[in-house]
mmCIF file of C-alpha atoms in Angstrom:
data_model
loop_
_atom_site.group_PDB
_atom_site.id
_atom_site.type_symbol
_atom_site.label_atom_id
_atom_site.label_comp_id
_atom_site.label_asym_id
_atom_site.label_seq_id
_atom_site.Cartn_x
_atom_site.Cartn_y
_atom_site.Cartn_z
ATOM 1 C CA UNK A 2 62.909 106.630 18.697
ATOM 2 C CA UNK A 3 61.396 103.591 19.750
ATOM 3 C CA UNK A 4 63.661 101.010 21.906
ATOM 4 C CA UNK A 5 64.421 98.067 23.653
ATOM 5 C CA UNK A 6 66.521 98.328 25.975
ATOM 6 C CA UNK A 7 68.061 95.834 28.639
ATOM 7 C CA UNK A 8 69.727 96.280 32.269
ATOM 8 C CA UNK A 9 73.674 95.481 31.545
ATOM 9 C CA UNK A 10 75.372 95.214 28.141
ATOM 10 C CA UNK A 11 77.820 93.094 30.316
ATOM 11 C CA UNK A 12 77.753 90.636 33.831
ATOM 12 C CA UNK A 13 79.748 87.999 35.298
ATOM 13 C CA UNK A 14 78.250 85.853 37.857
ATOM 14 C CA UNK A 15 79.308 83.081 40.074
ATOM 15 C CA UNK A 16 78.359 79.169 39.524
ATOM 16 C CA UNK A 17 75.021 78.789 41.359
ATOM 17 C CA UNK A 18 74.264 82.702 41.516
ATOM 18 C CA UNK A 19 70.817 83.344 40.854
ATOM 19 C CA UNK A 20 70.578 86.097 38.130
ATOM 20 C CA UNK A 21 68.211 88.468 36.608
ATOM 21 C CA UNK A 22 67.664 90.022 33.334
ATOM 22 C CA UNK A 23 65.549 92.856 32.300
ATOM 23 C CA UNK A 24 64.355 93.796 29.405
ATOM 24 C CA UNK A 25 61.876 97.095 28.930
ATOM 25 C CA UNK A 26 60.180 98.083 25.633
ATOM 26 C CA UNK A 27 58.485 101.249 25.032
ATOM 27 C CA UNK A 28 56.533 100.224 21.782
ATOM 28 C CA UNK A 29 53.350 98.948 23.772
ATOM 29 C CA UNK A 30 54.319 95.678 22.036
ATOM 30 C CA UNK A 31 52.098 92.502 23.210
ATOM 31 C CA UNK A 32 54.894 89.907 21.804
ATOM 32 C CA UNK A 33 58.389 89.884 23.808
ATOM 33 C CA UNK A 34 61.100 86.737 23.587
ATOM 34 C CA UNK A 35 64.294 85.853 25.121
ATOM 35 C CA UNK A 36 67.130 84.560 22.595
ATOM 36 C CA UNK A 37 70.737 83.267 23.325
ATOM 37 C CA UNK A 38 73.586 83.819 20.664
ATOM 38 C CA UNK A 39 76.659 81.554 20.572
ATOM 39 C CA UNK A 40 78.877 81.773 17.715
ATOM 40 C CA UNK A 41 77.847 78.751 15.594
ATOM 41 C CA UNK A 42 74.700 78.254 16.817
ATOM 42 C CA UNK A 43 73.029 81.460 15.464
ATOM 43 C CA UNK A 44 70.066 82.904 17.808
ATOM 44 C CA UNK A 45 67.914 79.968 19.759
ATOM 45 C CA UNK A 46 64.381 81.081 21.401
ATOM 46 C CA UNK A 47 64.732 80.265 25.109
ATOM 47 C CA UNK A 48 60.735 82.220 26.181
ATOM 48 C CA UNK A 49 58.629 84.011 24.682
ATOM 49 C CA UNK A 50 55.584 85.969 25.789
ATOM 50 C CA UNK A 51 52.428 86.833 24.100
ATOM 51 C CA UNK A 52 51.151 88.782 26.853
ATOM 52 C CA UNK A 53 51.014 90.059 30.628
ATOM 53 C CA UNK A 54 51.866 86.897 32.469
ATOM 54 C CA UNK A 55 51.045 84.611 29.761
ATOM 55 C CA UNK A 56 54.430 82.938 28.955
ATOM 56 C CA UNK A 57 55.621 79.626 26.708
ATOM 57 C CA UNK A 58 58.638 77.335 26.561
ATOM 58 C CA UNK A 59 60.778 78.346 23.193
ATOM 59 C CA UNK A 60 63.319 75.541 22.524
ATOM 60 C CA UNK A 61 66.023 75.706 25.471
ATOM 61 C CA UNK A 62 63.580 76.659 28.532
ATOM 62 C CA UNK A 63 65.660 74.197 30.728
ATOM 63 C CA UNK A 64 67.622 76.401 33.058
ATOM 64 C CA UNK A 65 65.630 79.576 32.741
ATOM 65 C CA UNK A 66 62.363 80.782 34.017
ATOM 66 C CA UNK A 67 60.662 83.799 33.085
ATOM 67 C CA UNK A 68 57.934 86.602 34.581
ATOM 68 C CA UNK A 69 56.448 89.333 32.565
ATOM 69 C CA UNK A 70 54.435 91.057 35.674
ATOM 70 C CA UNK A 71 53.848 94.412 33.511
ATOM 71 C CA UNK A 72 53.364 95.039 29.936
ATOM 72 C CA UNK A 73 56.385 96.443 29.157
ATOM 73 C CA UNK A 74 58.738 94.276 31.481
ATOM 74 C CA UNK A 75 60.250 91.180 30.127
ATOM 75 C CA UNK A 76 62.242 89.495 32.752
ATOM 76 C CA UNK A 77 64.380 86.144 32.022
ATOM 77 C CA UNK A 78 65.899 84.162 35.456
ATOM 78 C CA UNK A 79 68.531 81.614 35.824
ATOM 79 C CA UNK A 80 67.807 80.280 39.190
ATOM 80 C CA UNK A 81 71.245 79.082 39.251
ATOM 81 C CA UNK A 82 73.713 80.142 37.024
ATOM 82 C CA UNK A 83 76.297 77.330 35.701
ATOM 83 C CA UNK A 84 79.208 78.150 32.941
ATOM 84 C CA UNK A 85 76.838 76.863 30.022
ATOM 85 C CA UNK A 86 75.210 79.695 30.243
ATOM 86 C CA UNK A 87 77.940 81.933 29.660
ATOM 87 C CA UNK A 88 76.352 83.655 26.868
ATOM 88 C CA UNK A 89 74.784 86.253 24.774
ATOM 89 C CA UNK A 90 71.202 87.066 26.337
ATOM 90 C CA UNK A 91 69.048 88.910 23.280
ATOM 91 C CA UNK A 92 65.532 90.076 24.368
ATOM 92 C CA UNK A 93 62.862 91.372 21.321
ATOM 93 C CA UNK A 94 59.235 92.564 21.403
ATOM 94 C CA UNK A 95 57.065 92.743 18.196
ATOM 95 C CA UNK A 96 53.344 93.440 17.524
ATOM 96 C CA UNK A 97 50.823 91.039 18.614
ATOM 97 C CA UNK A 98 49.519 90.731 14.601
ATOM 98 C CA UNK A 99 53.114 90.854 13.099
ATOM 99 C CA UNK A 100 55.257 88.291 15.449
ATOM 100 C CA UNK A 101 58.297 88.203 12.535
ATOM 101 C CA UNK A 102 58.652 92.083 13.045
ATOM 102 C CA UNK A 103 60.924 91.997 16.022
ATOM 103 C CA UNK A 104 62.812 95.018 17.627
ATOM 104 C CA UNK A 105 66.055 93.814 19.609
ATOM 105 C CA UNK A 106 67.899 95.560 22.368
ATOM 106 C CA UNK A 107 71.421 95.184 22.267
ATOM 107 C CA UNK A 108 72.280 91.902 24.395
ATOM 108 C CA UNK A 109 73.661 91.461 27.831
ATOM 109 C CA UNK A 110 76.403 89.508 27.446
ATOM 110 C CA UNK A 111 76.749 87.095 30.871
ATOM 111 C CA UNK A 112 79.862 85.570 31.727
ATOM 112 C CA UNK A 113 79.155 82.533 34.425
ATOM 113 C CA UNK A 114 82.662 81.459 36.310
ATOM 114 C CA UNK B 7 60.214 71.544 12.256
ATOM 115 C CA UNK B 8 61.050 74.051 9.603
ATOM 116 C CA UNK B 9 64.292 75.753 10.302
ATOM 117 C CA UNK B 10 66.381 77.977 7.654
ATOM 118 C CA UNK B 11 69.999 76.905 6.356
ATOM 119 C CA UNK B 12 72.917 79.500 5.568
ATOM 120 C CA UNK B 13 76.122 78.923 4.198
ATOM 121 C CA UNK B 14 78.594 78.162 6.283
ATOM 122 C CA UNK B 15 81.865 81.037 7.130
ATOM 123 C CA UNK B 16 82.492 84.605 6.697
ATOM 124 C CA UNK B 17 82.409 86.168 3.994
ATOM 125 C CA UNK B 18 85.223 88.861 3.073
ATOM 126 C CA UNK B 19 84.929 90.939 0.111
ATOM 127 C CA UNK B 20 86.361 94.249 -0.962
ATOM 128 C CA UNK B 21 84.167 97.724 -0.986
ATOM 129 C CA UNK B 22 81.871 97.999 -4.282
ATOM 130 C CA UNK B 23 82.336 93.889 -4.773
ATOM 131 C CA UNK B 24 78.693 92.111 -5.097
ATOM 132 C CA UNK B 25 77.593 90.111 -2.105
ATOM 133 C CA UNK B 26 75.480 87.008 -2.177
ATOM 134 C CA UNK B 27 74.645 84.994 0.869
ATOM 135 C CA UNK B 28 72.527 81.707 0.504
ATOM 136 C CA UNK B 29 69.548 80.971 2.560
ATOM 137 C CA UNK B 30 67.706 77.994 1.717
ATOM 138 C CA UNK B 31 64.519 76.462 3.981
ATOM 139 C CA UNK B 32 62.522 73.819 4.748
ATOM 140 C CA UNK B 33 58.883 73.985 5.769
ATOM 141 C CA UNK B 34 55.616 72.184 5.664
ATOM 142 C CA UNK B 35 53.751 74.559 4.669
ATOM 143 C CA UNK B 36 53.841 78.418 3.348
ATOM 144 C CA UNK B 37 56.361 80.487 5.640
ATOM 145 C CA UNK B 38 57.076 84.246 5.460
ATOM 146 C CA UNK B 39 60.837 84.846 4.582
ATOM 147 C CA UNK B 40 62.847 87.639 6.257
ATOM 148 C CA UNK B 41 66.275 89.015 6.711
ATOM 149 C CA UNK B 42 67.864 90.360 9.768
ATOM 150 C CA UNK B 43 71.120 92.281 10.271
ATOM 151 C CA UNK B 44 73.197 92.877 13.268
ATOM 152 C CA UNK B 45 75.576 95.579 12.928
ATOM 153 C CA UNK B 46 78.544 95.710 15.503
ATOM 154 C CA UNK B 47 77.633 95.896 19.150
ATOM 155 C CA UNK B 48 73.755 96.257 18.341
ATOM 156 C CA UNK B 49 70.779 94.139 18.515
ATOM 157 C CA UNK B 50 69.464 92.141 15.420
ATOM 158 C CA UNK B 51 66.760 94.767 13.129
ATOM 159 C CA UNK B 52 64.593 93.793 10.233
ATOM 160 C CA UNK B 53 66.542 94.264 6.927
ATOM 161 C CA UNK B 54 63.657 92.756 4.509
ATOM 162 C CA UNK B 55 61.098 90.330 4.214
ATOM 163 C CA UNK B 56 58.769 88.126 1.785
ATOM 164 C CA UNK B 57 55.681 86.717 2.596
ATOM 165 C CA UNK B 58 54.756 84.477 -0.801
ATOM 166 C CA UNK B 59 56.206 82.351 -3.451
ATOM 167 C CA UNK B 60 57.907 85.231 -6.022
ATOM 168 C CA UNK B 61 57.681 88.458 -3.804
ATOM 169 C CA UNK B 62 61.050 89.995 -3.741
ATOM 170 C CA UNK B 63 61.711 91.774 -0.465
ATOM 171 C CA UNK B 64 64.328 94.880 -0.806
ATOM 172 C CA UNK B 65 65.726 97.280 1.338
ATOM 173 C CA UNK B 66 68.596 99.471 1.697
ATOM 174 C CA UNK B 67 69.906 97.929 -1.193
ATOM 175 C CA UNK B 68 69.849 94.854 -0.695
ATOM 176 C CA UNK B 69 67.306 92.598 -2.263
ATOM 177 C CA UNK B 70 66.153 88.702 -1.957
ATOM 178 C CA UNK B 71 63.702 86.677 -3.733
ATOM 179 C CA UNK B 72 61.072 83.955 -2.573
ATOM 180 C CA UNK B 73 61.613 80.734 -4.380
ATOM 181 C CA UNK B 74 59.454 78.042 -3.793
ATOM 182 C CA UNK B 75 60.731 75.820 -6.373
ATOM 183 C CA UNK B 76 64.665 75.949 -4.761
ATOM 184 C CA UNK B 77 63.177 76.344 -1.561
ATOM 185 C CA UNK B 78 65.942 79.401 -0.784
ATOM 186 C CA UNK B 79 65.865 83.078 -0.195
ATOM 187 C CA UNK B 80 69.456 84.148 -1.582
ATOM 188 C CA UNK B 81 70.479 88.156 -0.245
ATOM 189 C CA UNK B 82 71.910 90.090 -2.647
ATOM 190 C CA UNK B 83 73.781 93.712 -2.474
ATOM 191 C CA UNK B 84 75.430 95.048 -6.389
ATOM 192 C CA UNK B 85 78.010 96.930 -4.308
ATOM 193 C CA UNK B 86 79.284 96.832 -0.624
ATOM 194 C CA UNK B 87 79.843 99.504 1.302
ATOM 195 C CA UNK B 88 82.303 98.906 4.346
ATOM 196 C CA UNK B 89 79.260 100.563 6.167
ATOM 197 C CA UNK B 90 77.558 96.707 5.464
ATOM 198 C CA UNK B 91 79.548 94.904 7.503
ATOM 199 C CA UNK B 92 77.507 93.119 9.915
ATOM 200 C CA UNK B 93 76.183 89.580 10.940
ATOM 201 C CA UNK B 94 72.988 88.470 8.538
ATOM 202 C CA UNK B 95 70.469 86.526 9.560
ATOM 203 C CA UNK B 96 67.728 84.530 7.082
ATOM 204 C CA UNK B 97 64.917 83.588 8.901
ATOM 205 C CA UNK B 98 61.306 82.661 8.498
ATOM 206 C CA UNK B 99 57.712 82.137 10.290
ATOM 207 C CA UNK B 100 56.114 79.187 10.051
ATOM 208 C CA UNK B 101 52.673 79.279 8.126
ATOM 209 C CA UNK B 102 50.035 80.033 11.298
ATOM 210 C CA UNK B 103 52.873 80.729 13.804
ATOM 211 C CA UNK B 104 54.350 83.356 15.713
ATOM 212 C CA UNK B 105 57.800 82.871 16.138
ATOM 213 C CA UNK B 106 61.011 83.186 13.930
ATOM 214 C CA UNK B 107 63.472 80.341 13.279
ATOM 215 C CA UNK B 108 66.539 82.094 12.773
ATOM 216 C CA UNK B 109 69.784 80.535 10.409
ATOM 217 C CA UNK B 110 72.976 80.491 12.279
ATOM 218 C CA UNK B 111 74.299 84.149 10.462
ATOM 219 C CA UNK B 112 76.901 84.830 8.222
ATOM 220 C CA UNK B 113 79.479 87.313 9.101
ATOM 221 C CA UNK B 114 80.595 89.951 6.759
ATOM 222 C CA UNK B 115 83.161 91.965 6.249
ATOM 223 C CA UNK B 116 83.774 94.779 3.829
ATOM 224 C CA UNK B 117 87.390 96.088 3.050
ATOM 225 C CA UNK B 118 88.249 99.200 1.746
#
């Protein structure tokens, strides 16, 4: 069964903690991205990545940084956490030739206080 | 940029009812249509998708329809199971591009 999966399905932090996420695919995908969900606001594309260390801005970068050091390895980074982005942290992969075909793991959701 | 529009609130309906959620879009140029679903405590999965003007994506039931002259892409199910309740999601690539532009979602619930 082919899956993403991603470190915690829940994590609080402290204000000005700096926090990682991890995301791992075993699909050999090329294509991974890093959403946030708030209610309301539906899913917005923070990074995405169209290859090993190749990496662009999606469109809410500010606050987050990204690394994708291996293939399969997605990581997002919030060099220091504030309560904005208490959230819910979505990561996908999808074939290099067929970007809209995207296979989600099932969220971290990050609490900031 | 392009960007998808759903209707707004939940929608509550009773087992075997017929569900309709509206999607409608605006793009420059010739997207690719899709539907997700996110079913409680899971990550968003492909429910179906349409890549021209008239193809009519369907899947598990559900079906939608590519209209270029109403610019939408309206889902459709002829009878809910409470097994459907999820979050939907209309989406859709821009013509050339690689990434999705997600709607906000619709909640739904199914009662039995």
């Amino acid at each position: 069964d082919v899956k993403v999966t991603q470190s915690s399905r829940y994590l609080v932090k402290r204000t000005g903690e700096k926090v990682f996420l991890e995301c791992v695919q075993d699909m050999d995908h090329e294509n991974m991205f890093w959403y946030r969900q708030d209610p309301g606001l539906g899913l917005r594309l923070i990074y995405f990545s169209y290859d090993v260390k190749m990496k662009e801005k999606g469109d809410i970068p500010e606050g987050y940084s990204v690394s994708r050091e291996k293939k399969e390895r997605f990581s997002l980074i919030l060099e220091s956490a504030s309560t904005n982005q208490t959230s819910m942290y979505l990561c996908a992969s999808s074939p290099r030739d067929r970007a809209y075909e995207q296979y989600f793991g099932p969220g971290t959701r990050l609490t900031v206080t | 940029g392009d960007s998808v529009t759903q209707m707004e609130g939940p929608v509550t309906l009773s087992e075997e009812a017929f569900l309709t959620i509206n999607c409608t879009y605006t793009a420059t140029g010739y997207p690719s249509l899709f539907w997700y679903v996110q079913y409680p405590g899971e990550g968003l999965q492909l429910l179906l998708k349409a890549t021209k003007a008239d193809d009519k994506g369907s899947n598990k039931g559900f079906e939608a329809t590519y209209r270029k002259e109403t610019t939408s892409f309206h889902l459709e199910k002829g009878s809910v199971q409470v097994s459907d309740s999820a979050v939907y999601f209309c989406a859709l690539t821009p013509y050339g591009n690689n990434r999705l532009a997600f709607g906000k979602g619709n909640q739904v619930v199914v009662i039995p």
